[in-house]
Amino acid sequence: MTEGAVEAEVGRARLRKEDARLLTGQTTWTDNIQAAGMLHLAIVRSPMAHARIERIDVSHARQLPGVVAAFTGSDLAEGMGSLPCAWPVTEDMAHPDHPPLAVEEVRHAGDPVAVVVARDRYTAADALEAVEVAYEPLPAVLDLEAALAEDAPLVHADKGTNRCYDWPLRAGEDFAAVRERAEVVVRRRYHQQRLIPNAMEPRAVVVTPLAASGEYTVYSATQIPHILRVMLAMVTGIPEHKLRVVAPDVGGGFGSKLQVYGEEAIALAVARRLGRPVKWTESRSEGYLATHHGRGMIQDVEIAADRDGRLRGLKVDLLADMGAYLMLVTPGVPILGAFMYPAIYKMDSYEFRCTGVFTTRTPTDAYRGAGRPEATYAIERIMDELAAELGMDPVELRRRNWIRHEEFPYDSIAGLTYDSGNYEAATDKALALFGYDGLREEQRKRDERGDTVRLGIGVSTYTEMCGLAPSRVLRDLRYAAGGWEAASIRMLPTGKVEVVTGTSPHGQGHVTSWSQIAADVLGVPFEDVEVVHGDTRAAPQGMDTYGSRSLVVGGAAVHHAARKVVDKARKIAAHLLEASERDLEFTGGAFSVKGSPEARKTIQEVAFEAFTSHDLPDGMEPTINAEHVLDPENFSYPHGTHLCAVEVDTETGMTRIRSYVCVDDVGRVVNPMIVEGQVHGGLAQGIAQALYEEAVYDDDGNLLSGTMADYLVPSAVDLPDFVTDRTETPADSNPLGVKGVGEAGTIASTPAVVGAIVDALRPLGVTDVTMPCTPERVWRAIHGGEEGPA
């Protein structure tokens, strides 16, 4: 670095600006918010999965000391619409009403039926026992295949079916013809178990009314303040300009806070009815019933190939569990995965069909990866099965079929254009770090000896579509909103900078990364940049945070807005320096005249000149602030190779991850430390699906894994050390060259772990173990139980 040069911010491992406040407790979670005269809500929830409500009596609860009010669904029905679904994936999709409080029928355990309002949360919670509800039981609907039978009991009788929709996609040659002439055909069925999101912060909402003007401020632990504002206006009829939604510090989401929940609408309705602030915060066990679940799917997968391993065709049939209702993007989640089942591979034919099915369980919706982990799991697992059928090394099979780096940009058979990538480089680096050949040799020797503890190796080569954004693509998919993102840059008179972003962070490090992006473009110190977010009044435009879109779309919008600031400042600097704009250079935050470097103006000096407006070019507005709304033309496509070695004790079924290596290509890296954190967190959640987590119901539809004592969320001691590294092929879809990293670890890791377990047990005749691969399930697979050889 030359003397006086400023180190670029993008690419530096900066400590996160956000963390000091969060770690020292000087922060504002929604549940911390207090207001004069605040009341507390508690919600009566159905103990039954499916029942007709015969009678609700809240009169005894209303009479208790400290209770201010109690309401049934009928009491709040006036002025309260159905909760929204923004993704009607087909024209004929069955779309049942979804009242925030059930009125006539409950359709899953935890369905809310009444609300109690009291002066403190403990009184409200105690008063729930005084609410009397009489139910007439109805049959539970749990099995996805049985739910589609003609004589099946119906979740929504008025729809006449439990079938929500059928959504097909066909590309390339006819699959039946390809299968007919293929030399090898492999078929498998995989189960994606239901997962329950476990963000560090439970959901909460506070509503404060301003009765004189009919305005309401809604504080919510949400990922989507802008979308929530629009949807609450639609549900309650309160004009949008009278609603302000604030997402304070939000402690994680993983998709579970990408939602418009009934509790938010109920709190708003109660605050409107009583004219007083109200608060609701879920308990952890309540959240297990009421926060939407993830995954929940049966995958029938069929792959056709030549004897030399060349892929010819892929067919995927899904049964996707919608749960009892359609939440914000419930039906669209498995559709996102439709474009990812072909993954990084070339083939002649692809056929996909998804059938959405209503059941009497908690609704499903987006959970970290949203459709793409399911797709990666299916294709990577069946690639392993094909390799076994062919007697071929699984890495070699992948090499013979993946898109080569010189073929980019590449139009995938599913209709996506992959802009950049190098699967060879990522895989080669991962294999070297993993010591692949040595582990294979050790595995061979162990198998020859018949060791009790078997060694298995799992391979996952993935790509995913990130930057959920192109509005025209979302239109074609029948999504109700666009995918653009907004940012603005305010240069303050003192030379400091405010970045206003429409994205809403909940742990990703937006404040730090956006500061780095703006500092680089503007040439100002990183410390001089502040980021404003999560408040629809302070940041009025935005489409929020989900689908690994924040950096790719929101960060790129910040970059564009900052460039506009520089362009505006250039005009004033040229005027002040009595030079042509073409003769100015901008480096290190200062404008200078070519050939006369002593004639210079910093961008901060220009900002002050704009503020005073004493000497501006004629017709120039007295500001260099700028904004930009970005709507990308394409998704971005991170990729990578994950390798897992496991040791499986055949006597106990216990699995231990011995080593895990991943090499990801997320494009250009803004902050390596944040990227590492995102990868580690993603790996933890993907491994959790493989080994630990599952929402379990009994035959009556009761959630058996309804607390952290029953639902195993792994801690640090349950996870291995990770070896992580990167390759870099910049994206062509945005000026930063970034691709997204928030979901990559979750998407890639699950098939790597399960594939390793099956690889260890394949000599014993095992071809699958149903997730989560608990010791009992692994033991049963070994000994020919229901989880045993296919």
Short mmCIF file of N, CA and C in Angstrom, two decimals, residues 528-673:
data_model
loop_
_atom_site.label_atom_id
_atom_site.label_comp_id
_atom_site.label_asym_id
_atom_site.label_seq_id
_atom_site.Cartn_x
_atom_site.Cartn_y
_atom_site.Cartn_z
N ASP A 528 -17.58 7.06 10.47
CA ASP A 528 -18.44 8.23 10.24
C ASP A 528 -19.76 7.87 9.57
N VAL A 529 -20.02 6.58 9.36
CA VAL A 529 -21.24 6.15 8.69
C VAL A 529 -22.19 5.53 9.71
N GLU A 530 -23.41 5.97 9.69
CA GLU A 530 -24.47 5.39 10.53
C GLU A 530 -25.54 4.81 9.60
N VAL A 531 -26.16 3.72 10.00
CA VAL A 531 -27.16 3.06 9.16
C VAL A 531 -28.51 3.10 9.87
N VAL A 532 -29.52 3.59 9.16
CA VAL A 532 -30.88 3.71 9.67
C VAL A 532 -31.72 2.62 9.01
N HIS A 533 -32.49 1.88 9.82
CA HIS A 533 -33.24 0.76 9.26
C HIS A 533 -34.39 0.40 10.16
N GLY A 534 -35.30 -0.43 9.65
CA GLY A 534 -36.30 -1.08 10.47
C GLY A 534 -37.43 -0.22 10.96
N ASP A 535 -37.63 0.97 10.40
CA ASP A 535 -38.68 1.88 10.84
C ASP A 535 -39.32 2.46 9.59
N THR A 536 -40.60 2.19 9.39
CA THR A 536 -41.24 2.63 8.14
C THR A 536 -41.40 4.14 8.06
N ARG A 537 -41.20 4.83 9.16
CA ARG A 537 -41.21 6.29 9.08
C ARG A 537 -39.82 6.83 8.73
N ALA A 538 -38.79 6.26 9.34
CA ALA A 538 -37.42 6.72 9.06
C ALA A 538 -36.91 6.18 7.73
N ALA A 539 -37.32 4.98 7.39
CA ALA A 539 -36.92 4.34 6.13
C ALA A 539 -38.21 3.91 5.42
N PRO A 540 -38.85 4.83 4.73
CA PRO A 540 -40.22 4.56 4.25
C PRO A 540 -40.34 3.56 3.12
N GLN A 541 -39.27 3.32 2.37
CA GLN A 541 -39.33 2.39 1.25
C GLN A 541 -38.48 1.16 1.53
N GLY A 542 -39.01 0.00 1.24
CA GLY A 542 -38.22 -1.20 1.41
C GLY A 542 -39.04 -2.45 1.19
N MET A 543 -38.34 -3.54 0.87
CA MET A 543 -38.98 -4.84 0.73
C MET A 543 -38.40 -5.85 1.71
N ASP A 544 -37.51 -5.37 2.63
CA ASP A 544 -37.15 -6.14 3.82
C ASP A 544 -36.16 -7.28 3.55
N THR A 545 -36.09 -8.23 4.49
CA THR A 545 -34.96 -9.16 4.56
C THR A 545 -35.42 -10.61 4.59
N TYR A 546 -34.99 -11.36 3.58
CA TYR A 546 -35.30 -12.79 3.44
C TYR A 546 -34.62 -13.25 2.16
N GLY A 547 -34.52 -14.57 1.98
CA GLY A 547 -34.03 -15.12 0.72
C GLY A 547 -32.62 -14.69 0.35
N SER A 548 -31.76 -14.43 1.33
CA SER A 548 -30.38 -13.98 1.07
C SER A 548 -30.36 -12.84 0.06
N ARG A 549 -31.26 -11.89 0.25
CA ARG A 549 -31.37 -10.78 -0.70
C ARG A 549 -30.76 -9.48 -0.18
N SER A 550 -30.44 -9.40 1.09
CA SER A 550 -30.10 -8.10 1.68
C SER A 550 -28.86 -7.49 1.03
N LEU A 551 -27.76 -8.24 0.99
CA LEU A 551 -26.54 -7.68 0.41
C LEU A 551 -26.65 -7.56 -1.09
N VAL A 552 -27.18 -8.60 -1.73
CA VAL A 552 -27.22 -8.63 -3.19
C VAL A 552 -28.09 -7.51 -3.74
N VAL A 553 -29.21 -7.22 -3.06
CA VAL A 553 -30.13 -6.19 -3.55
C VAL A 553 -30.01 -4.92 -2.71
N GLY A 554 -30.13 -5.06 -1.38
CA GLY A 554 -30.05 -3.88 -0.52
C GLY A 554 -28.68 -3.26 -0.47
N GLY A 555 -27.64 -4.08 -0.34
CA GLY A 555 -26.28 -3.55 -0.33
C GLY A 555 -25.91 -2.93 -1.66
N ALA A 556 -26.35 -3.55 -2.76
CA ALA A 556 -26.09 -2.97 -4.08
C ALA A 556 -26.82 -1.64 -4.26
N ALA A 557 -28.03 -1.52 -3.68
CA ALA A 557 -28.74 -0.25 -3.73
C ALA A 557 -27.98 0.84 -2.98
N VAL A 558 -27.37 0.47 -1.85
CA VAL A 558 -26.53 1.44 -1.12
C VAL A 558 -25.37 1.89 -2.00
N HIS A 559 -24.74 0.96 -2.67
CA HIS A 559 -23.63 1.30 -3.57
C HIS A 559 -24.08 2.29 -4.64
N HIS A 560 -25.22 2.02 -5.27
CA HIS A 560 -25.72 2.91 -6.33
C HIS A 560 -26.06 4.29 -5.77
N ALA A 561 -26.70 4.32 -4.60
CA ALA A 561 -27.05 5.62 -4.01
C ALA A 561 -25.80 6.41 -3.68
N ALA A 562 -24.77 5.75 -3.18
CA ALA A 562 -23.51 6.44 -2.87
C ALA A 562 -22.85 6.98 -4.13
N ARG A 563 -22.91 6.21 -5.21
CA ARG A 563 -22.36 6.71 -6.49
C ARG A 563 -23.09 7.97 -6.93
N LYS A 564 -24.39 8.02 -6.71
CA LYS A 564 -25.15 9.22 -7.07
C LYS A 564 -24.72 10.42 -6.23
N VAL A 565 -24.40 10.18 -4.95
CA VAL A 565 -23.91 11.27 -4.10
C VAL A 565 -22.60 11.82 -4.67
N VAL A 566 -21.72 10.93 -5.06
CA VAL A 566 -20.44 11.37 -5.63
C VAL A 566 -20.67 12.17 -6.91
N ASP A 567 -21.59 11.71 -7.74
CA ASP A 567 -21.87 12.44 -8.99
C ASP A 567 -22.43 13.83 -8.72
N LYS A 568 -23.31 13.94 -7.71
CA LYS A 568 -23.83 15.26 -7.35
C LYS A 568 -22.72 16.15 -6.79
N ALA A 569 -21.90 15.56 -5.92
CA ALA A 569 -20.82 16.34 -5.30
C ALA A 569 -19.82 16.80 -6.35
N ARG A 570 -19.62 16.01 -7.38
CA ARG A 570 -18.68 16.37 -8.44
C ARG A 570 -19.06 17.71 -9.09
N LYS A 571 -20.34 17.94 -9.27
CA LYS A 571 -20.77 19.18 -9.90
C LYS A 571 -20.41 20.39 -9.04
N ILE A 572 -20.64 20.27 -7.72
CA ILE A 572 -20.32 21.38 -6.83
C ILE A 572 -18.80 21.55 -6.73
N ALA A 573 -18.07 20.43 -6.63
CA ALA A 573 -16.62 20.52 -6.53
C ALA A 573 -16.03 21.17 -7.77
N ALA A 574 -16.54 20.83 -8.94
CA ALA A 574 -16.05 21.45 -10.18
C ALA A 574 -16.28 22.95 -10.16
N HIS A 575 -17.44 23.34 -9.67
CA HIS A 575 -17.75 24.77 -9.58
C HIS A 575 -16.80 25.47 -8.61
N LEU A 576 -16.57 24.87 -7.46
CA LEU A 576 -15.71 25.49 -6.45
C LEU A 576 -14.26 25.55 -6.90
N LEU A 577 -13.83 24.53 -7.65
CA LEU A 577 -12.43 24.47 -8.10
C LEU A 577 -12.24 25.13 -9.46
N GLU A 578 -13.34 25.67 -10.01
CA GLU A 578 -13.30 26.35 -11.31
C GLU A 578 -12.67 25.46 -12.38
N ALA A 579 -13.21 24.23 -12.42
CA ALA A 579 -12.70 23.24 -13.38
C ALA A 579 -13.87 22.52 -14.01
N SER A 580 -13.61 21.86 -15.09
CA SER A 580 -14.62 21.02 -15.73
C SER A 580 -14.77 19.73 -14.93
N GLU A 581 -16.02 19.24 -14.90
CA GLU A 581 -16.24 17.95 -14.22
C GLU A 581 -15.36 16.87 -14.81
N ARG A 582 -15.14 16.91 -16.11
CA ARG A 582 -14.32 15.88 -16.77
C ARG A 582 -12.87 15.91 -16.30
N ASP A 583 -12.44 17.05 -15.77
CA ASP A 583 -11.05 17.18 -15.34
C ASP A 583 -10.84 16.83 -13.86
N LEU A 584 -11.90 16.38 -13.20
CA LEU A 584 -11.79 16.06 -11.79
C LEU A 584 -11.57 14.56 -11.59
N GLU A 585 -10.69 14.26 -10.66
CA GLU A 585 -10.51 12.90 -10.20
C GLU A 585 -11.07 12.79 -8.79
N PHE A 586 -11.65 11.62 -8.47
CA PHE A 586 -12.17 11.41 -7.12
C PHE A 586 -11.51 10.18 -6.54
N THR A 587 -10.61 10.39 -5.59
CA THR A 587 -9.94 9.28 -4.91
C THR A 587 -9.78 9.64 -3.44
N GLY A 588 -9.90 8.63 -2.60
CA GLY A 588 -9.70 8.84 -1.17
C GLY A 588 -10.64 9.84 -0.56
N GLY A 589 -11.83 9.98 -1.14
CA GLY A 589 -12.81 10.90 -0.58
C GLY A 589 -12.62 12.35 -0.97
N ALA A 590 -11.76 12.63 -1.96
CA ALA A 590 -11.50 14.02 -2.33
C ALA A 590 -11.50 14.17 -3.85
N PHE A 591 -12.00 15.33 -4.30
CA PHE A 591 -11.94 15.70 -5.70
C PHE A 591 -10.69 16.55 -5.93
N SER A 592 -9.96 16.24 -6.97
CA SER A 592 -8.79 17.04 -7.31
C SER A 592 -8.76 17.24 -8.82
N VAL A 593 -8.09 18.30 -9.22
CA VAL A 593 -7.98 18.61 -10.64
C VAL A 593 -6.80 17.83 -11.21
N LYS A 594 -7.03 17.16 -12.32
CA LYS A 594 -5.97 16.40 -12.97
C LYS A 594 -4.78 17.32 -13.26
N GLY A 595 -3.62 16.87 -12.83
CA GLY A 595 -2.41 17.66 -13.07
C GLY A 595 -2.16 18.70 -12.02
N SER A 596 -3.17 18.99 -11.17
CA SER A 596 -3.00 19.99 -10.09
C SER A 596 -3.56 19.41 -8.79
N PRO A 597 -2.92 18.41 -8.23
CA PRO A 597 -3.46 17.72 -7.06
C PRO A 597 -3.65 18.62 -5.85
N GLU A 598 -2.95 19.79 -5.82
CA GLU A 598 -3.13 20.68 -4.68
C GLU A 598 -4.50 21.36 -4.69
N ALA A 599 -5.13 21.40 -5.85
CA ALA A 599 -6.47 21.96 -5.95
C ALA A 599 -7.47 20.84 -5.67
N ARG A 600 -8.00 20.80 -4.46
CA ARG A 600 -8.84 19.67 -4.08
C ARG A 600 -9.93 20.10 -3.10
N LYS A 601 -10.98 19.33 -3.07
CA LYS A 601 -12.06 19.50 -2.11
C LYS A 601 -12.51 18.11 -1.65
N THR A 602 -12.57 17.90 -0.34
CA THR A 602 -13.08 16.63 0.15
C THR A 602 -14.59 16.60 -0.01
N ILE A 603 -15.14 15.40 0.00
CA ILE A 603 -16.59 15.29 -0.15
C ILE A 603 -17.30 15.87 1.06
N GLN A 604 -16.63 15.83 2.24
CA GLN A 604 -17.22 16.46 3.42
C GLN A 604 -17.29 17.98 3.25
N GLU A 605 -16.24 18.56 2.66
CA GLU A 605 -16.26 20.01 2.41
C GLU A 605 -17.37 20.35 1.42
N VAL A 606 -17.54 19.52 0.44
CA VAL A 606 -18.61 19.76 -0.53
C VAL A 606 -19.97 19.67 0.15
N ALA A 607 -20.14 18.70 1.07
CA ALA A 607 -21.40 18.57 1.79
C ALA A 607 -21.71 19.83 2.59
N PHE A 608 -20.69 20.42 3.22
CA PHE A 608 -20.92 21.65 3.97
C PHE A 608 -21.26 22.81 3.03
N GLU A 609 -20.61 22.87 1.89
CA GLU A 609 -20.94 23.91 0.91
C GLU A 609 -22.37 23.77 0.44
N ALA A 610 -22.83 22.53 0.26
CA ALA A 610 -24.21 22.32 -0.15
C ALA A 610 -25.17 22.78 0.95
N PHE A 611 -24.77 22.54 2.19
CA PHE A 611 -25.61 22.96 3.32
C PHE A 611 -25.73 24.48 3.39
N THR A 612 -24.60 25.17 3.27
CA THR A 612 -24.67 26.64 3.33
C THR A 612 -25.28 27.22 2.06
N SER A 613 -25.08 26.54 0.95
CA SER A 613 -25.57 26.95 -0.38
C SER A 613 -25.16 28.37 -0.75
N HIS A 614 -24.00 28.82 -0.25
CA HIS A 614 -23.52 30.16 -0.57
C HIS A 614 -22.97 30.27 -1.97
N ASP A 615 -22.43 29.17 -2.47
CA ASP A 615 -21.76 29.27 -3.77
C ASP A 615 -21.95 27.97 -4.55
N LEU A 616 -23.19 27.77 -5.02
CA LEU A 616 -23.52 26.56 -5.77
C LEU A 616 -23.68 26.91 -7.25
N PRO A 617 -23.52 25.93 -8.11
CA PRO A 617 -23.80 26.18 -9.53
C PRO A 617 -25.26 26.61 -9.71
N ASP A 618 -25.51 27.44 -10.68
CA ASP A 618 -26.86 27.90 -10.94
C ASP A 618 -27.78 26.70 -11.19
N GLY A 619 -28.94 26.72 -10.52
CA GLY A 619 -29.92 25.66 -10.70
C GLY A 619 -29.67 24.42 -9.87
N MET A 620 -28.63 24.42 -9.09
CA MET A 620 -28.29 23.24 -8.29
C MET A 620 -29.05 23.28 -6.97
N GLU A 621 -29.69 22.17 -6.60
CA GLU A 621 -30.34 22.08 -5.31
C GLU A 621 -29.29 22.05 -4.21
N PRO A 622 -29.61 22.61 -3.05
CA PRO A 622 -28.62 22.66 -1.96
C PRO A 622 -28.51 21.35 -1.20
N THR A 623 -28.21 20.28 -1.91
CA THR A 623 -28.04 18.97 -1.26
C THR A 623 -27.28 18.05 -2.20
N ILE A 624 -26.53 17.15 -1.63
CA ILE A 624 -25.94 16.09 -2.43
C ILE A 624 -26.48 14.73 -1.98
N ASN A 625 -27.55 14.76 -1.19
CA ASN A 625 -28.19 13.50 -0.82
C ASN A 625 -28.72 12.80 -2.06
N ALA A 626 -28.85 11.48 -1.98
CA ALA A 626 -29.34 10.73 -3.14
C ALA A 626 -30.00 9.45 -2.67
N GLU A 627 -30.85 8.91 -3.52
CA GLU A 627 -31.49 7.63 -3.22
C GLU A 627 -31.49 6.78 -4.49
N HIS A 628 -31.66 5.49 -4.27
CA HIS A 628 -31.69 4.57 -5.41
C HIS A 628 -32.61 3.41 -5.07
N VAL A 629 -33.42 3.04 -6.03
CA VAL A 629 -34.28 1.86 -5.92
C VAL A 629 -33.82 0.87 -6.98
N LEU A 630 -33.38 -0.29 -6.53
CA LEU A 630 -32.76 -1.28 -7.42
C LEU A 630 -33.68 -2.48 -7.61
N ASP A 631 -33.87 -2.86 -8.84
CA ASP A 631 -34.61 -4.08 -9.17
C ASP A 631 -33.74 -4.91 -10.10
N PRO A 632 -32.98 -5.86 -9.57
CA PRO A 632 -32.02 -6.60 -10.40
C PRO A 632 -32.72 -7.39 -11.50
N GLU A 633 -31.95 -7.73 -12.52
CA GLU A 633 -32.48 -8.50 -13.64
C GLU A 633 -32.33 -10.00 -13.43
N ASN A 634 -31.54 -10.41 -12.45
CA ASN A 634 -31.30 -11.83 -12.26
C ASN A 634 -31.06 -12.12 -10.78
N PHE A 635 -31.22 -13.37 -10.41
CA PHE A 635 -30.80 -13.82 -9.09
C PHE A 635 -29.28 -13.89 -9.05
N SER A 636 -28.75 -14.20 -7.89
CA SER A 636 -27.33 -14.51 -7.78
C SER A 636 -27.21 -15.97 -7.34
N TYR A 637 -26.05 -16.57 -7.61
CA TYR A 637 -25.92 -18.01 -7.44
C TYR A 637 -24.62 -18.39 -6.73
N PRO A 638 -24.61 -18.32 -5.40
CA PRO A 638 -23.46 -18.87 -4.67
C PRO A 638 -23.41 -20.38 -4.86
N HIS A 639 -22.26 -20.95 -4.64
CA HIS A 639 -22.12 -22.40 -4.76
C HIS A 639 -20.99 -22.85 -3.87
N GLY A 640 -20.77 -24.15 -3.81
CA GLY A 640 -19.66 -24.65 -3.01
C GLY A 640 -19.68 -26.15 -2.90
N THR A 641 -18.70 -26.67 -2.19
CA THR A 641 -18.57 -28.10 -1.95
C THR A 641 -18.37 -28.33 -0.45
N HIS A 642 -19.22 -29.18 0.10
CA HIS A 642 -19.14 -29.52 1.52
C HIS A 642 -18.84 -31.01 1.64
N LEU A 643 -17.91 -31.35 2.52
CA LEU A 643 -17.49 -32.73 2.72
C LEU A 643 -17.57 -33.06 4.21
N CYS A 644 -18.13 -34.21 4.51
CA CYS A 644 -18.32 -34.60 5.91
C CYS A 644 -17.84 -36.03 6.11
N ALA A 645 -17.06 -36.26 7.15
CA ALA A 645 -16.67 -37.62 7.54
C ALA A 645 -17.31 -37.93 8.88
N VAL A 646 -17.99 -39.07 8.94
CA VAL A 646 -18.63 -39.48 10.19
C VAL A 646 -18.14 -40.86 10.60
N GLU A 647 -18.18 -41.11 11.89
CA GLU A 647 -17.96 -42.44 12.43
C GLU A 647 -19.27 -42.92 13.04
N VAL A 648 -19.73 -44.09 12.61
CA VAL A 648 -21.00 -44.63 13.07
C VAL A 648 -20.73 -45.92 13.84
N ASP A 649 -21.13 -45.95 15.08
CA ASP A 649 -20.99 -47.14 15.91
C ASP A 649 -22.16 -48.08 15.59
N THR A 650 -21.87 -49.20 14.96
CA THR A 650 -22.92 -50.10 14.52
C THR A 650 -23.60 -50.83 15.67
N GLU A 651 -23.01 -50.81 16.83
CA GLU A 651 -23.62 -51.48 17.98
C GLU A 651 -24.63 -50.58 18.69
N THR A 652 -24.42 -49.27 18.63
CA THR A 652 -25.30 -48.34 19.34
C THR A 652 -26.08 -47.41 18.42
N GLY A 653 -25.62 -47.28 17.16
CA GLY A 653 -26.25 -46.33 16.24
C GLY A 653 -25.76 -44.90 16.43
N MET A 654 -24.84 -44.69 17.34
CA MET A 654 -24.35 -43.33 17.59
C MET A 654 -23.48 -42.86 16.43
N THR A 655 -23.72 -41.61 16.02
CA THR A 655 -22.96 -40.99 14.93
C THR A 655 -22.13 -39.85 15.49
N ARG A 656 -20.88 -39.81 15.08
CA ARG A 656 -20.00 -38.70 15.47
C ARG A 656 -19.40 -38.10 14.21
N ILE A 657 -19.56 -36.77 14.06
CA ILE A 657 -18.92 -36.09 12.94
C ILE A 657 -17.44 -35.94 13.25
N ARG A 658 -16.63 -36.59 12.46
CA ARG A 658 -15.19 -36.57 12.71
C ARG A 658 -14.54 -35.33 12.10
N SER A 659 -14.94 -34.97 10.90
CA SER A 659 -14.40 -33.75 10.29
C SER A 659 -15.41 -33.21 9.30
N TYR A 660 -15.37 -31.90 9.15
CA TYR A 660 -16.28 -31.22 8.22
C TYR A 660 -15.51 -30.09 7.53
N VAL A 661 -15.52 -30.11 6.21
CA VAL A 661 -14.84 -29.10 5.41
C VAL A 661 -15.83 -28.52 4.42
N CYS A 662 -15.85 -27.21 4.30
CA CYS A 662 -16.67 -26.59 3.26
C CYS A 662 -15.89 -25.47 2.60
N VAL A 663 -16.02 -25.41 1.29
CA VAL A 663 -15.46 -24.32 0.49
C VAL A 663 -16.61 -23.71 -0.27
N ASP A 664 -16.94 -22.48 0.07
CA ASP A 664 -18.07 -21.79 -0.54
C ASP A 664 -17.58 -20.67 -1.44
N ASP A 665 -18.33 -20.43 -2.49
CA ASP A 665 -18.07 -19.29 -3.37
C ASP A 665 -19.28 -18.37 -3.26
N VAL A 666 -19.13 -17.29 -2.51
CA VAL A 666 -20.23 -16.35 -2.30
C VAL A 666 -19.96 -15.04 -3.04
N GLY A 667 -19.13 -15.13 -4.07
CA GLY A 667 -18.78 -13.92 -4.80
C GLY A 667 -17.80 -13.08 -4.00
N ARG A 668 -17.82 -11.79 -4.28
CA ARG A 668 -16.94 -10.88 -3.56
C ARG A 668 -17.39 -10.77 -2.11
N VAL A 669 -16.45 -10.78 -1.19
CA VAL A 669 -16.75 -10.77 0.24
C VAL A 669 -16.60 -9.36 0.78
N VAL A 670 -17.64 -8.85 1.43
CA VAL A 670 -17.57 -7.52 2.03
C VAL A 670 -16.86 -7.59 3.37
N ASN A 671 -17.24 -8.55 4.22
CA ASN A 671 -16.63 -8.67 5.54
C ASN A 671 -16.40 -10.15 5.83
N PRO A 672 -15.16 -10.63 5.76
CA PRO A 672 -14.89 -12.06 5.93
C PRO A 672 -15.36 -12.61 7.27
N MET A 673 -15.28 -11.82 8.32
CA MET A 673 -15.69 -12.31 9.63
C MET A 673 -17.20 -12.57 9.66
#
